[in-house]
XYZ file of C-alpha atoms in Angstrom:
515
model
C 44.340 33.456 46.703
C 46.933 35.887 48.394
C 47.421 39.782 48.194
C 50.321 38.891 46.011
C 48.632 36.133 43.758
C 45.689 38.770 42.719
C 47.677 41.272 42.191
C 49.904 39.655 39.729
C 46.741 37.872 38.213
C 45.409 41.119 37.722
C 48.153 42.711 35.990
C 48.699 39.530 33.853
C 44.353 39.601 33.166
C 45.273 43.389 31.601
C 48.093 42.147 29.577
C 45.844 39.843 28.142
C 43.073 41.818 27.344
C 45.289 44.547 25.792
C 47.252 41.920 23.908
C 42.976 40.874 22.019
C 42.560 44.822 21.298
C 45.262 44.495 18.307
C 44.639 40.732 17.450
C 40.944 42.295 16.698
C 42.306 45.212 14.531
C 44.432 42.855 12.608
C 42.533 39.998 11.987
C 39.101 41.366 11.993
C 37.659 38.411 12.107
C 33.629 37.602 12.895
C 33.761 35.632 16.188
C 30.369 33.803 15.339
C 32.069 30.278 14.152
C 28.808 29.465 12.675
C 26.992 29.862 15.823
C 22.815 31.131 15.607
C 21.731 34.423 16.422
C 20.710 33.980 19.967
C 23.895 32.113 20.639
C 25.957 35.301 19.437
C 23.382 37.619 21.527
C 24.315 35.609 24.123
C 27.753 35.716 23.377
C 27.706 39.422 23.896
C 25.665 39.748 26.655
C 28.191 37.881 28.807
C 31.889 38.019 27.243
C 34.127 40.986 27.725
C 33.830 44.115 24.810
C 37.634 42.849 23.858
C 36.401 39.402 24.121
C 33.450 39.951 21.091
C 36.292 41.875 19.115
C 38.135 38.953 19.044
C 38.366 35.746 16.294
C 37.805 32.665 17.971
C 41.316 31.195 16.556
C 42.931 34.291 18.424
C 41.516 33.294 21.193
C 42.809 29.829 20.963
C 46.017 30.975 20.525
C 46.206 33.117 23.785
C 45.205 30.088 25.657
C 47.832 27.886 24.028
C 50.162 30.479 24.902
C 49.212 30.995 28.260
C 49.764 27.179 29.004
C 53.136 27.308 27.524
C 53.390 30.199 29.962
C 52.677 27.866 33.265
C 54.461 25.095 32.061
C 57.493 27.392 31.471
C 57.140 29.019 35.302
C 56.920 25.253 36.805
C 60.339 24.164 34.906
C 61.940 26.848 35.809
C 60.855 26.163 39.707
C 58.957 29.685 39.696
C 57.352 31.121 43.535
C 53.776 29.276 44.124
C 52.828 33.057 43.955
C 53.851 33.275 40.004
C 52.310 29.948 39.422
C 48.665 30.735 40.790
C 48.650 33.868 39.402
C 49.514 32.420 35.677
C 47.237 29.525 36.440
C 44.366 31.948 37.215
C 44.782 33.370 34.037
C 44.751 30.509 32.223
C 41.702 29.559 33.721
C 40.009 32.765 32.639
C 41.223 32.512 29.227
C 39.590 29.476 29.252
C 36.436 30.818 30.509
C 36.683 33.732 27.847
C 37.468 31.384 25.407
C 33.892 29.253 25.850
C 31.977 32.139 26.360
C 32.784 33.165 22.529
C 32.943 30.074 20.944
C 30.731 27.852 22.749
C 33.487 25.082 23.265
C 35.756 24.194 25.550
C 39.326 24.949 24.907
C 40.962 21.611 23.593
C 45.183 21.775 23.489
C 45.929 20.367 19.511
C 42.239 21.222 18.597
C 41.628 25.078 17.187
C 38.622 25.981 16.382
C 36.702 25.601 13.136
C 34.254 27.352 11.523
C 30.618 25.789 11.813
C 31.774 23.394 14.127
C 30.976 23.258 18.078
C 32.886 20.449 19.913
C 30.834 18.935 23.232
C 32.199 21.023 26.484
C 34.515 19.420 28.436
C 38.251 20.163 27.464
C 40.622 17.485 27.692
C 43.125 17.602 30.238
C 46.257 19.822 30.086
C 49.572 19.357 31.936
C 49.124 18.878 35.398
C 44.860 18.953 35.620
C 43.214 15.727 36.906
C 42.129 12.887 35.159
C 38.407 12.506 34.890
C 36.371 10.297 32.218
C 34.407 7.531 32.199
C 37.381 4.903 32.303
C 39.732 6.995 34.345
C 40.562 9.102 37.290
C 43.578 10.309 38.643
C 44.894 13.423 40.265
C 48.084 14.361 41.309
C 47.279 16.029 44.418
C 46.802 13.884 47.861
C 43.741 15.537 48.563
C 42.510 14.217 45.608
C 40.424 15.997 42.386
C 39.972 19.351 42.689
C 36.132 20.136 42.011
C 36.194 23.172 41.769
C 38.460 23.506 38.834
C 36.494 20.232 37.658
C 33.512 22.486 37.342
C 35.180 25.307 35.356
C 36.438 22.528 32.937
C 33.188 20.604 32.524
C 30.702 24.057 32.462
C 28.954 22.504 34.909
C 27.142 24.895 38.082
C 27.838 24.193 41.786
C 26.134 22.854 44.380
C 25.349 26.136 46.194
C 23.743 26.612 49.571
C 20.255 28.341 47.856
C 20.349 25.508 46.136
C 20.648 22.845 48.591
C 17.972 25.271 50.834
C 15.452 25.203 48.139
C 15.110 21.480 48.191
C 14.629 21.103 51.885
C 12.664 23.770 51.962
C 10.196 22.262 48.915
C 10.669 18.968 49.634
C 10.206 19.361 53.920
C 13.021 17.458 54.501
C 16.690 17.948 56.385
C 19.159 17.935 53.281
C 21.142 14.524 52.842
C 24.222 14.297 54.328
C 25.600 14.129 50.864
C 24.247 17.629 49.858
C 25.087 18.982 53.002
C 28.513 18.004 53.183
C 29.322 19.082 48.975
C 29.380 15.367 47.815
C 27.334 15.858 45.353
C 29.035 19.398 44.230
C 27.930 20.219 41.008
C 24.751 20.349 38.558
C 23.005 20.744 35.611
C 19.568 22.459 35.301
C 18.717 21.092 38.827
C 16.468 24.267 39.289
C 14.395 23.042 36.112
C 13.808 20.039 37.978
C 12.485 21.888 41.228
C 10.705 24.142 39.085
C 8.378 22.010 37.846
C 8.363 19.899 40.841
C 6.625 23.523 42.570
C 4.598 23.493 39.670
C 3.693 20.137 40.463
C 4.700 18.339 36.761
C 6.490 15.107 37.062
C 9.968 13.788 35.991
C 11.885 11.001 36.990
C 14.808 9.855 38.421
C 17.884 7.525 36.410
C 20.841 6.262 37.010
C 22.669 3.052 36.600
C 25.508 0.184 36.827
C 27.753 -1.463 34.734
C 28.310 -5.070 36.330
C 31.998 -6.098 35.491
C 32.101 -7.781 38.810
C 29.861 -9.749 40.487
C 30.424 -8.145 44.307
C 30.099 -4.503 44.580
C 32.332 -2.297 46.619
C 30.974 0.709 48.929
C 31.567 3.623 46.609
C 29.347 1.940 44.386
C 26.290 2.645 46.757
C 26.610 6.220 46.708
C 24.603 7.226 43.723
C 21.917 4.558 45.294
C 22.262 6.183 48.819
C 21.308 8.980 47.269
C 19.003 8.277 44.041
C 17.219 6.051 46.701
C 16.563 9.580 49.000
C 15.753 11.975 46.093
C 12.895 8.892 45.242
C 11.910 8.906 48.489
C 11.532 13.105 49.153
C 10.248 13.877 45.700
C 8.023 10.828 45.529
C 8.845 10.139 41.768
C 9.444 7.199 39.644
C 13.306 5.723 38.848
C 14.350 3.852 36.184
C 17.751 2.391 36.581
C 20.185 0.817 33.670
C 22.200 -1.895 33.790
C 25.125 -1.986 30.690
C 25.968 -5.483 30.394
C 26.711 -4.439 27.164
C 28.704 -2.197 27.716
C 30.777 -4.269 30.175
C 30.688 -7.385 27.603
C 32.567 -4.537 24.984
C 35.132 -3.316 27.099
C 35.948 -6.114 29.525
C 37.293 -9.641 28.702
C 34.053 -11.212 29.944
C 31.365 -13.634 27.962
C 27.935 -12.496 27.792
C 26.953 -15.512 30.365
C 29.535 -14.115 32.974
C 27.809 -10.274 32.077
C 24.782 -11.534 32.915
C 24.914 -13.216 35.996
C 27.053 -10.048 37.054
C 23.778 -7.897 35.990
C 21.678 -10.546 38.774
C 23.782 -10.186 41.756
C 24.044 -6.288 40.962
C 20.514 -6.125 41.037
C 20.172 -7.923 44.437
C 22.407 -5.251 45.963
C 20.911 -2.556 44.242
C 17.711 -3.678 45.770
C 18.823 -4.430 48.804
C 19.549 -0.219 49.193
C 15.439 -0.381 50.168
C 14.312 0.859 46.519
C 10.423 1.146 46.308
C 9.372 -1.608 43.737
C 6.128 0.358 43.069
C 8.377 3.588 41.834
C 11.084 1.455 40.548
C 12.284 -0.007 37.181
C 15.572 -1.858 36.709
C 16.381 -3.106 33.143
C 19.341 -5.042 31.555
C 20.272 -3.571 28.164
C 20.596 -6.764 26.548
C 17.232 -7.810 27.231
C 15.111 -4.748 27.557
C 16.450 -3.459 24.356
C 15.298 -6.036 22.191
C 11.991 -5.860 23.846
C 11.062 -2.324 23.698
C 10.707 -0.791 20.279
C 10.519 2.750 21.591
C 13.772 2.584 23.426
C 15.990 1.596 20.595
C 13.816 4.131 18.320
C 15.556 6.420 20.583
C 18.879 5.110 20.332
C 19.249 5.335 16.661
C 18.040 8.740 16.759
C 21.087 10.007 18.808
C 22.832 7.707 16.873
C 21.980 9.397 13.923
C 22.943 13.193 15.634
C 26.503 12.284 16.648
C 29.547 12.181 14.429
C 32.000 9.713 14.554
C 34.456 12.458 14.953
C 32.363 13.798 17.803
C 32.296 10.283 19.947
C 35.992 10.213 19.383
C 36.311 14.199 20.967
C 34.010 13.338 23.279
C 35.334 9.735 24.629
C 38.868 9.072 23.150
C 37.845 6.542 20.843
C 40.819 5.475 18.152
C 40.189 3.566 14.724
C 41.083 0.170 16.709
C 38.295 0.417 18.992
C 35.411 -1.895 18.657
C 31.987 -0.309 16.870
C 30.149 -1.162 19.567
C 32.392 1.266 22.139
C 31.399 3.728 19.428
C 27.597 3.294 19.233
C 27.097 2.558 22.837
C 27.031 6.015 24.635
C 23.782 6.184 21.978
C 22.194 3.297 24.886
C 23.402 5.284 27.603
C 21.613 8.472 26.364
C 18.412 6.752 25.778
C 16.618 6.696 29.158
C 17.501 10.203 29.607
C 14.320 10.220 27.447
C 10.490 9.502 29.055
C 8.587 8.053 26.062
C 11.857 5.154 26.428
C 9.675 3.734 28.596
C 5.577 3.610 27.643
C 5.157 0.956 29.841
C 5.920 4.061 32.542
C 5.096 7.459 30.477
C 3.137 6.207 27.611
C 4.165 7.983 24.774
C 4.947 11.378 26.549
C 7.828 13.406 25.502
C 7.433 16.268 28.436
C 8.872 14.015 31.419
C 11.892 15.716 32.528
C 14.656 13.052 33.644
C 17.407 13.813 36.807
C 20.367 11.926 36.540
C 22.282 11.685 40.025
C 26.036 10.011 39.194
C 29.439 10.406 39.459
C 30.779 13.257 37.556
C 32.851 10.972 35.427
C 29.940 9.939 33.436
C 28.750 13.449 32.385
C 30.575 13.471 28.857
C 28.019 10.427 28.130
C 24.989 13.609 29.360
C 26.729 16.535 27.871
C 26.800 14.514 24.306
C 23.104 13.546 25.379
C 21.761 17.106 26.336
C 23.631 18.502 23.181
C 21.612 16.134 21.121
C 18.024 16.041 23.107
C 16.663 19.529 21.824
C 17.719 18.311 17.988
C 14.986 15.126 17.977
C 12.632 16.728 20.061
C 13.341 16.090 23.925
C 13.898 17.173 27.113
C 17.598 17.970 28.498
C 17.956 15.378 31.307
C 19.102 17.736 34.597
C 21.952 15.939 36.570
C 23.444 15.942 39.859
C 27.265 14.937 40.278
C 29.056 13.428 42.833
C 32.788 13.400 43.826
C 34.238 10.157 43.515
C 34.722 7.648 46.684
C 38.427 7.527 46.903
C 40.573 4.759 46.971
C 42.274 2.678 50.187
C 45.704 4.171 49.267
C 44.844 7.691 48.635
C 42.563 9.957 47.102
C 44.800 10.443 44.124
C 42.192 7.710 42.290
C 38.912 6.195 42.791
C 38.202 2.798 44.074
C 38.050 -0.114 41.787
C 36.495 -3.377 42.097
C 39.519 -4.630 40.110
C 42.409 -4.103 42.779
C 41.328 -5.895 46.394
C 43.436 -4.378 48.537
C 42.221 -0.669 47.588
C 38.565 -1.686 47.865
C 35.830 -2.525 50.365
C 33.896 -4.960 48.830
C 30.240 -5.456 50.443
C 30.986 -9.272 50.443
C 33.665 -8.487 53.264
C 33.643 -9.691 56.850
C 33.954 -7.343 59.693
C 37.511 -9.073 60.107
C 38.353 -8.228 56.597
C 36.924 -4.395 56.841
C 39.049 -3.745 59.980
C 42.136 -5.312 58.149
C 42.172 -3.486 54.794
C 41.649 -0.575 57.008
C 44.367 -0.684 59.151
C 46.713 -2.240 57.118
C 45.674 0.097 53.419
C 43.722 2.971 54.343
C 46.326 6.025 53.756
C 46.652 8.298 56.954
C 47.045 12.059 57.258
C 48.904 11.617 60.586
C 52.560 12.179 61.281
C 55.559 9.542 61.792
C 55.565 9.472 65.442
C 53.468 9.869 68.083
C 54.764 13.010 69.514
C 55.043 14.767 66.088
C 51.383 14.080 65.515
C 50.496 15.086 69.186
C 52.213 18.449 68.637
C 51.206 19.075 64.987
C 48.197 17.288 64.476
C 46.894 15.037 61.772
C 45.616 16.555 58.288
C 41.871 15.486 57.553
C 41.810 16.550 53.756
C 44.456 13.661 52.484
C 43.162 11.006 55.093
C 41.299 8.727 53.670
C 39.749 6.943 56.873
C 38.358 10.626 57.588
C 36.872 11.020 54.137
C 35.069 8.019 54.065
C 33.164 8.985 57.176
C 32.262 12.005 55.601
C 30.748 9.768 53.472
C 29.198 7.298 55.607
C 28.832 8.779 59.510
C 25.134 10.695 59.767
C 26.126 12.580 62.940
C 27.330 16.374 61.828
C 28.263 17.111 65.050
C 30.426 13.895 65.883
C 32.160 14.588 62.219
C 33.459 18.076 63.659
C 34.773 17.041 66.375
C 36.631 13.954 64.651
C 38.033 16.600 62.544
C 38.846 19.136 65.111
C 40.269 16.039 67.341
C 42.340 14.835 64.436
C 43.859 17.987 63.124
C 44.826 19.229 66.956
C 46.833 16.046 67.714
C 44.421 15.032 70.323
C 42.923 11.839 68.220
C 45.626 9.579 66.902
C 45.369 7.607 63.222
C 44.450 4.496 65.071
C 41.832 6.068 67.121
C 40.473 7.502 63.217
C 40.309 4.095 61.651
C 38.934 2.655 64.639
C 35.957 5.235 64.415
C 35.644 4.334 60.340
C 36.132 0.615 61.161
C 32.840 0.627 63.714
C 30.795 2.718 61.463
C 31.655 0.655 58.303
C 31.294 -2.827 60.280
C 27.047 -2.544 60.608
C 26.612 -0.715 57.671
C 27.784 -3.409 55.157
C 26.887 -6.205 57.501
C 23.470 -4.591 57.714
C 22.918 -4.292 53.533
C 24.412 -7.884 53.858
C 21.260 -9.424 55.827
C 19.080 -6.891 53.581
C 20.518 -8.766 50.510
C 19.433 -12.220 51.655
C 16.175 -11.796 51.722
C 16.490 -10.695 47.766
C 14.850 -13.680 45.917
C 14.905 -14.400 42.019
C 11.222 -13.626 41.897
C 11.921 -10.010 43.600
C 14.738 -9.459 41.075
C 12.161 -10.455 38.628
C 9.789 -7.968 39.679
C 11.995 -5.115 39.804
C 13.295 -5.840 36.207
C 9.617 -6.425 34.535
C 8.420 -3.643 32.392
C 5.428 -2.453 33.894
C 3.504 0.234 34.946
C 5.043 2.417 38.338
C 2.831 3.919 41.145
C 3.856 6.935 42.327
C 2.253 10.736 42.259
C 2.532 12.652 38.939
């Protein structure tokens, strides 16, 4: 932000903050909203003295004004200098506005009394995009993250962070933490407290197999689950929602099946430990195992119907199913879902490395998890691997020609990424020699930030690109020979996947690991 931007913020901040000081003396209004005791201690401890003066549906209003405020500036073609200012103070309001009411601000929703929405606002004019069925963003450098965290509550990624674990675990940082790709947390120091203190937890994530080849940004979570397994030495259970694909895709349970197979043998073939490892199917392990689907009618039974539609969008035509089903997704989050693992043991903490468009399925499940007993499951988020075209989405196994499948030949890779894969550079040659290329909106760059080990080598790409002196040809060429062996290695990996390895890693059994 410029002189001129925080200086206009600022002024606009006072404004607001005068403009609660009368709302207070008018309304006088108790901003508790039903909340307990330490919630409200909390409450003051950490919101403004105009801020605990102030009713929670004042509050809402400010915000709802302030967005009518930015909205206003942008049709009216304001400076960018009087648009991030009034931004920035919508985002504070914001801010203010969860610190006193516990909720994220929701445009259409005011608050009610007694009643604490999950966090996670829904999008407002202009903001990204992000839940479990969709991403978008109408930037070309793709979601912003940063703003993504102030939205979702979430905590970032810092650099104490990411130095703690390499400095408990003995190990150089993945490229992944070192590089902000996975940006953002939840309670990850829990987790490396008790790994100091030497107690276990474990390690989930999952699939859902619509398809039945996978595409590169579906390895990421695995790239990295299958690193955190290997530094922390701890046990990973990892859920496949066939269900959940069988409910929201046109696709018969046979076809959601044999999907849930061939996931598996790429799953596996990312080098998982089948000694630390459990993979399950939802259709069959649920029906098997008594104390998992004990556990799924308990959330069941702490989540409103109202709630799953806040939380997820669902409407009044939408299947049941779609509305019981983040209730199976929750589940594992919990240890004694799997005796055959944890015996009956509550006090196994679970980390949850995925995408950050799956957290509203975590916030609904950490909301619940202290209610019936459990745990919070800590997670880890990642950005999202962008599509060919742009980063404006992510990559989807349902459109070809934006996706690198792991089926692909090295012919096809170098095709789709000469012919798709959207380029920072200029028109001409000269233009880009004189000017440069811009790293942040190519998408041949940002996949080897993704995918190329060598820190060093990455620089320079960057500094090469964005001085002129590397050409967009030269940049896919560089992603084309890194991407080439990489798939074509997990390729020869995969063959040696039998049935009776799949069959190992999904049988419910007991895992070897130290604990």
């Amino acid at each position: 932000m410029n002189y001129s931007t925080a200086t206009q913020t600022g002024t606009l901040l006072s404004r607001y903050y005068r403009r609660l000081l009368p709302l207070y003396r008018r309304s006088n209004t108790a901003t508790d909203g039903g909340h307990s005791e330490e919630h409200k201690r909390t409450t003051a401890a950490s919101a403004s003295p105009y801020l605990e003066m102030s009713s929670p549906l004042d509050l809402y209003e400010c915000v709802t004004a302030q967005g009518e405020t930015v909205r206003s500036i942008k049709a009216k073609k304001g400076s960018k200098e009087e648009v991030d200012a009034a931004v920035q103070v919508l985002l504070q309001m914001k801010l203010d506005y969860k610190r006193v009411t516990g909720q994220d601000y929701k445009a259409g929703c005011p608050p009610q009394d007694g009643v604490t929405p999950q966090d996670g606002a829904a999008p407002q004019d202009g903001e990204d995009q992000v839940d479990p069925w969709s991403v978008s963003s109408s930037s070309a450098k793709g979601v912003d993250y940063e703003k993504l965290i102030v939205r979702f509550g979430s905590s970032k990624v810092d650099q104490e962070l990411v130095d703690r674990i390499s400095r408990l675990t003995g190990k150089t940082p993945h490229r992944f933490l070192r590089r902000g790709i996975f940006f953002s947390h939840r309670d990850m120091h829990q987790i490396l407290d008790a790994f100091e203190q030497q107690k276990p937890f474990y390690l989930y994530t999952g699939r859902g197999p619509s398809s039945q080849a996978i595409h590169v940004g579906h390895l990421i979570p695995f790239i990295f689950t299958k690193w955190l397994q290997d530094v922390f030495d701890v046990p990973l259970v990892i859920q496949l929602t066939d269900d959940e694909k069988y409910l929201w895709k046109d696709l018969t349970l046979e076809e959601c099946r044999r999907f849930t197979v061939e996931n598996a043998r790429d799953i596996i073939a990312c080098g998982f430990d089948v000694n630390k490892t459990f993979i399950f199917s939802d259709l069959e392990y649920m029906g098997a195992s008594p104390a998992f689907y004990r556990n799924v009618v308990k959330v069941q039974k702490h989540v409103t119907f109202n709630q799953v539609k806040g939380i997820f969008g669902f409407t009044d035509s939408d299947c049941i199913g779609k509305i019981s089903f983040p209730a199976i997704q929750a589940a594992p989050s919990f240890s004694n879902s799997f005796p055959q693992i944890f015996g009956d043991r509550k006090d196994v903490q679970c980390l949850i490395p995925c995408a950050i468009d799956q957290d509203p399925y975590f916030r609904m499940t950490r909301d619940v998890a202290p209610r019936i007993g459990y745990l919070k499951p800590a997670l880890l988020h990642s950005t999202f691997f962008p599509a060919l075209q742009g980063a404006q989405t992510k990559m989807s196994a349902s459109d070809a020609n934006s996706t690198i499948f792991l089926t692909d030949t090295p012919k096809q890779i170098k095709n789709k990424v000469n012919k798709h894969a959207f380029s920072g550079g200029k028109d001409t040659i000269e233009e880009h020699r004189k000017l440069g290329g811009d790293p942040d909106v190519d998408v041949s760059f940002m996949y080897l930030t993704f995918f190329l080990e060598d820190d060093e080598l990455l620089e320079k790409i960057r500094q090469d690109y964005s001085s002129g002196a590397m050409l967009t040809g030269e940049l896919k060429k560089s992603l084309i020979d890194t991407l080439q062996p990489i798939i074509a290695e997990h390729q020869e990996k995969r063959k040696h996947v039998t049935d009776d390895i799949v069959q190992q890693f999904m049988t419910p059994r007991k895992l070897h690991f130290s604990c």
